[in-house]
Amino acid sequence: MSAIHARPTDGRFIAEAIFPGDDIYARLARSDFAEFLQNYVAGGGVLEFLPMKAAFAEFRPERRKLLRAQVPDSWELEDRVRMLAKLEAFLLGGGLLGRLEVQARFLRALRTAGLTFGNDGLLVDVVVHSGDWRRAFINLVVRGRDCGIYLSGNALDREAVAEAMRSADFTLEQRQEFWGNVGGMSQTKGC
Protein backbone atom coordinates (compact mmCIF):
# COMPACT_ATOMS: atom_id res chain seq x y z
CA MET A 1 0.00 0.00 0.00
CA SER A 2 1.53 3.27 -1.03
CA ALA A 3 -1.32 5.75 -0.67
CA ILE A 4 -2.27 7.47 2.55
CA HIS A 5 -5.94 7.10 3.31
CA ALA A 6 -6.39 10.10 5.56
CA ARG A 7 -8.02 13.43 5.33
CA PRO A 8 -5.67 15.66 3.28
CA THR A 9 -5.56 18.23 6.08
CA ASP A 10 -4.35 15.65 8.58
CA GLY A 11 -0.66 16.46 8.44
CA ARG A 12 -0.57 16.24 12.21
CA PHE A 13 -2.08 12.73 12.19
CA ILE A 14 0.47 11.44 9.73
CA ALA A 15 3.37 13.21 11.45
CA GLU A 16 2.36 11.89 14.89
CA ALA A 17 1.87 8.38 13.57
CA ILE A 18 5.25 8.30 11.80
CA PHE A 19 7.19 10.13 14.52
CA PRO A 20 5.60 9.21 17.86
CA GLY A 21 7.06 10.26 21.17
CA ASP A 22 7.75 13.32 23.25
CA ASP A 23 11.52 13.57 22.88
CA ILE A 24 12.99 16.58 21.09
CA TYR A 25 13.84 14.61 17.92
CA ALA A 26 10.25 13.37 17.57
CA ARG A 27 8.80 16.84 18.11
CA LEU A 28 11.14 18.46 15.59
CA ALA A 29 10.57 15.66 13.08
CA ARG A 30 6.79 16.08 13.42
CA SER A 31 7.13 19.82 12.95
CA ASP A 32 9.35 19.46 9.89
CA PHE A 33 7.18 16.77 8.34
CA ALA A 34 3.93 18.65 9.00
CA GLU A 35 5.48 21.72 7.31
CA PHE A 36 6.49 19.58 4.34
CA LEU A 37 3.08 17.94 4.07
CA GLN A 38 1.19 21.21 4.32
CA ASN A 39 3.28 22.72 1.52
CA TYR A 40 3.15 19.53 -0.53
CA VAL A 41 -0.65 19.17 -0.37
CA ALA A 42 -1.17 22.92 -0.95
CA GLY A 43 0.98 22.60 -4.09
CA GLY A 44 -1.25 19.80 -5.42
CA GLY A 45 0.91 16.87 -4.34
CA VAL A 46 -0.68 13.42 -4.20
CA LEU A 47 -0.50 11.40 -1.00
CA GLU A 48 1.48 8.49 -2.37
CA PHE A 49 4.94 7.41 -1.34
CA LEU A 50 7.01 7.84 -4.53
CA PRO A 51 5.82 11.37 -5.40
CA MET A 52 6.14 12.35 -1.72
CA LYS A 53 9.65 10.91 -1.57
CA ALA A 54 10.72 12.91 -4.63
CA ALA A 55 9.27 16.13 -3.20
CA PHE A 56 10.73 15.46 0.24
CA ALA A 57 14.19 15.08 -1.31
CA GLU A 58 13.96 18.74 -2.36
CA PHE A 59 12.36 20.01 0.85
CA ARG A 60 14.19 22.03 3.50
CA PRO A 61 12.29 23.16 6.62
CA GLU A 62 12.12 26.90 7.24
CA ARG A 63 13.79 26.58 10.65
CA ARG A 64 16.71 24.76 8.99
CA LYS A 65 17.12 27.56 6.45
CA LEU A 66 17.39 30.08 9.28
CA LEU A 67 19.87 27.99 11.28
CA ARG A 68 22.02 26.89 8.34
CA ALA A 69 24.63 29.61 8.79
CA GLN A 70 24.85 29.05 12.55
CA VAL A 71 24.83 25.27 12.92
CA PRO A 72 26.50 22.50 10.95
CA ASP A 73 23.86 21.03 8.65
CA SER A 74 22.61 17.63 9.78
CA TRP A 75 19.48 17.92 7.61
CA GLU A 76 21.11 16.77 4.38
CA LEU A 77 23.27 14.05 5.93
CA GLU A 78 21.12 12.58 8.69
CA ASP A 79 17.67 13.93 9.45
CA ARG A 80 16.14 13.86 5.97
CA VAL A 81 17.43 10.31 5.41
CA ARG A 82 16.09 9.15 8.79
CA MET A 83 12.71 10.78 8.16
CA LEU A 84 12.42 9.24 4.69
CA ALA A 85 13.20 5.81 6.15
CA LYS A 86 10.44 6.23 8.74
CA LEU A 87 7.99 7.43 6.09
CA GLU A 88 8.81 4.45 3.89
CA ALA A 89 8.46 2.01 6.80
CA PHE A 90 5.12 3.54 7.72
CA LEU A 91 3.64 3.53 4.23
CA LEU A 92 5.33 0.59 2.54
CA GLY A 93 6.64 -1.50 5.41
CA GLY A 94 3.24 -2.22 6.91
CA GLY A 95 3.26 0.45 9.61
CA LEU A 96 0.01 2.03 8.47
CA LEU A 97 -1.74 -1.26 7.72
CA GLY A 98 -0.50 -2.75 10.98
CA ARG A 99 -1.78 0.25 12.89
CA LEU A 100 -5.22 0.04 11.25
CA GLU A 101 -5.39 -3.71 11.94
CA VAL A 102 -4.54 -3.20 15.63
CA GLN A 103 -7.21 -0.50 15.91
CA ALA A 104 -9.87 -2.64 14.22
CA ARG A 105 -8.97 -5.70 16.31
CA PHE A 106 -9.10 -3.61 19.50
CA LEU A 107 -12.53 -2.08 18.78
CA ARG A 108 -13.88 -5.49 17.70
CA ALA A 109 -12.61 -7.06 20.95
CA LEU A 110 -14.32 -4.35 23.01
CA ARG A 111 -17.61 -5.00 21.23
CA THR A 112 -17.22 -8.76 21.73
CA ALA A 113 -16.55 -8.13 25.44
CA GLY A 114 -19.93 -6.41 25.72
CA LEU A 115 -19.15 -2.73 25.25
CA THR A 116 -21.30 -0.64 22.98
CA PHE A 117 -20.35 2.80 21.69
CA GLY A 118 -22.62 5.79 21.37
CA ASN A 119 -21.76 7.69 18.18
CA ASP A 120 -19.68 4.77 16.93
CA GLY A 121 -18.84 6.43 13.60
CA LEU A 122 -17.28 9.48 15.22
CA LEU A 123 -15.33 7.31 17.69
CA VAL A 124 -13.85 5.22 14.88
CA ASP A 125 -13.09 8.34 12.80
CA VAL A 126 -11.26 10.05 15.65
CA VAL A 127 -9.28 6.93 16.60
CA VAL A 128 -8.24 6.17 13.00
CA HIS A 129 -7.20 9.77 12.29
CA SER A 130 -5.27 10.44 15.49
CA GLY A 131 -1.52 10.25 15.68
CA ASP A 132 -1.55 8.84 19.21
CA TRP A 133 -4.74 6.84 18.76
CA ARG A 134 -4.57 5.20 22.18
CA ARG A 135 -4.49 8.59 23.93
CA ALA A 136 -7.31 9.79 21.64
CA PHE A 137 -9.41 6.76 22.62
CA ILE A 138 -8.83 7.41 26.34
CA ASN A 139 -9.65 11.10 25.87
CA LEU A 140 -12.94 10.11 24.22
CA VAL A 141 -13.75 7.78 27.11
CA VAL A 142 -13.08 10.63 29.54
CA ARG A 143 -14.56 13.58 27.62
CA GLY A 144 -16.55 12.10 24.76
CA ARG A 145 -20.05 12.63 26.14
CA ASP A 146 -19.96 16.24 24.93
CA CYS A 147 -19.86 14.99 21.33
CA GLY A 148 -22.16 12.00 21.92
CA ILE A 149 -19.47 9.38 22.40
CA TYR A 150 -20.01 7.11 25.34
CA LEU A 151 -19.43 3.50 26.30
CA SER A 152 -22.01 1.24 27.87
CA GLY A 153 -22.46 -2.43 28.36
CA ASN A 154 -24.41 -5.09 30.18
CA ALA A 155 -22.73 -8.32 31.19
CA LEU A 156 -19.35 -6.77 30.44
CA ASP A 157 -16.40 -9.17 30.34
CA ARG A 158 -13.80 -7.04 32.11
CA GLU A 159 -11.03 -9.59 31.57
CA ALA A 160 -11.63 -9.51 27.81
CA VAL A 161 -11.54 -5.69 27.84
CA ALA A 162 -8.32 -5.72 29.87
CA GLU A 163 -6.76 -8.24 27.46
CA ALA A 164 -7.81 -6.17 24.44
CA MET A 165 -6.14 -3.12 25.96
CA ARG A 166 -2.94 -5.04 26.78
CA SER A 167 -2.86 -6.55 23.28
CA ALA A 168 -3.22 -3.07 21.75
CA ASP A 169 -0.28 -1.83 23.86
CA PHE A 170 -2.16 0.62 26.06
CA THR A 171 0.08 1.73 28.90
CA LEU A 172 -0.77 0.82 32.49
CA GLU A 173 -1.63 4.47 33.11
CA GLN A 174 -4.00 4.52 30.13
CA ARG A 175 -5.68 1.28 31.25
CA GLN A 176 -6.15 2.67 34.76
CA GLU A 177 -7.57 5.90 33.37
CA PHE A 178 -9.99 3.90 31.22
CA TRP A 179 -11.27 1.84 34.16
CA GLY A 180 -11.51 4.93 36.34
CA ASN A 181 -13.76 6.69 33.82
CA VAL A 182 -16.06 3.97 32.52
CA GLY A 183 -19.33 4.41 34.37
CA GLY A 184 -19.95 2.00 37.21
CA MET A 185 -16.87 -0.10 36.58
CA SER A 186 -14.00 -0.07 39.00
CA GLN A 187 -10.54 -1.26 38.22
CA THR A 188 -10.78 -4.51 40.11
CA LYS A 189 -8.73 -6.79 37.95
CA GLY A 190 -6.93 -7.20 34.70
CA CYS A 191 -5.30 -3.82 34.13
Coordinates of C-alpha atoms in Angstrom, one line a residue, residues 1-98:
M1 CA 0.0 0.0 0.0
S2 CA 1.5 3.3 -1.0
A3 CA -1.3 5.7 -0.7
I4 CA -2.3 7.5 2.6
H5 CA -5.9 7.1 3.3
A6 CA -6.4 10.1 5.6
R7 CA -8.0 13.4 5.3
P8 CA -5.7 15.7 3.3
T9 CA -5.6 18.2 6.1
D10 CA -4.4 15.7 8.6
G11 CA -0.7 16.5 8.4
R12 CA -0.6 16.2 12.2
F13 CA -2.1 12.7 12.2
I14 CA 0.5 11.4 9.7
A15 CA 3.4 13.2 11.5
E16 CA 2.4 11.9 14.9
A17 CA 1.9 8.4 13.6
I18 CA 5.2 8.3 11.8
F19 CA 7.2 10.1 14.5
P20 CA 5.6 9.2 17.9
G21 CA 7.1 10.3 21.2
D22 CA 7.7 13.3 23.2
D23 CA 11.5 13.6 22.9
I24 CA 13.0 16.6 21.1
Y25 CA 13.8 14.6 17.9
A26 CA 10.3 13.4 17.6
R27 CA 8.8 16.8 18.1
L28 CA 11.1 18.5 15.6
A29 CA 10.6 15.7 13.1
R30 CA 6.8 16.1 13.4
S31 CA 7.1 19.8 13.0
D32 CA 9.4 19.5 9.9
F33 CA 7.2 16.8 8.3
A34 CA 3.9 18.6 9.0
E35 CA 5.5 21.7 7.3
F36 CA 6.5 19.6 4.3
L37 CA 3.1 17.9 4.1
Q38 CA 1.2 21.2 4.3
N39 CA 3.3 22.7 1.5
Y40 CA 3.1 19.5 -0.5
V41 CA -0.6 19.2 -0.4
A42 CA -1.2 22.9 -0.9
G43 CA 1.0 22.6 -4.1
G44 CA -1.3 19.8 -5.4
G45 CA 0.9 16.9 -4.3
V46 CA -0.7 13.4 -4.2
L47 CA -0.5 11.4 -1.0
E48 CA 1.5 8.5 -2.4
F49 CA 4.9 7.4 -1.3
L50 CA 7.0 7.8 -4.5
P51 CA 5.8 11.4 -5.4
M52 CA 6.1 12.3 -1.7
K53 CA 9.6 10.9 -1.6
A54 CA 10.7 12.9 -4.6
A55 CA 9.3 16.1 -3.2
F56 CA 10.7 15.5 0.2
A57 CA 14.2 15.1 -1.3
E58 CA 14.0 18.7 -2.4
F59 CA 12.4 20.0 0.9
R60 CA 14.2 22.0 3.5
P61 CA 12.3 23.2 6.6
E62 CA 12.1 26.9 7.2
R63 CA 13.8 26.6 10.6
R64 CA 16.7 24.8 9.0
K65 CA 17.1 27.6 6.4
L66 CA 17.4 30.1 9.3
L67 CA 19.9 28.0 11.3
R68 CA 22.0 26.9 8.3
A69 CA 24.6 29.6 8.8
Q70 CA 24.9 29.1 12.5
V71 CA 24.8 25.3 12.9
P72 CA 26.5 22.5 10.9
D73 CA 23.9 21.0 8.6
S74 CA 22.6 17.6 9.8
W75 CA 19.5 17.9 7.6
E76 CA 21.1 16.8 4.4
L77 CA 23.3 14.1 5.9
E78 CA 21.1 12.6 8.7
D79 CA 17.7 13.9 9.4
R80 CA 16.1 13.9 6.0
V81 CA 17.4 10.3 5.4
R82 CA 16.1 9.2 8.8
M83 CA 12.7 10.8 8.2
L84 CA 12.4 9.2 4.7
A85 CA 13.2 5.8 6.1
K86 CA 10.4 6.2 8.7
L87 CA 8.0 7.4 6.1
E88 CA 8.8 4.4 3.9
A89 CA 8.5 2.0 6.8
F90 CA 5.1 3.5 7.7
L91 CA 3.6 3.5 4.2
L92 CA 5.3 0.6 2.5
G93 CA 6.6 -1.5 5.4
G94 CA 3.2 -2.2 6.9
G95 CA 3.3 0.4 9.6
L96 CA 0.0 2.0 8.5
L97 CA -1.7 -1.3 7.7
G98 CA -0.5 -2.7 11.0

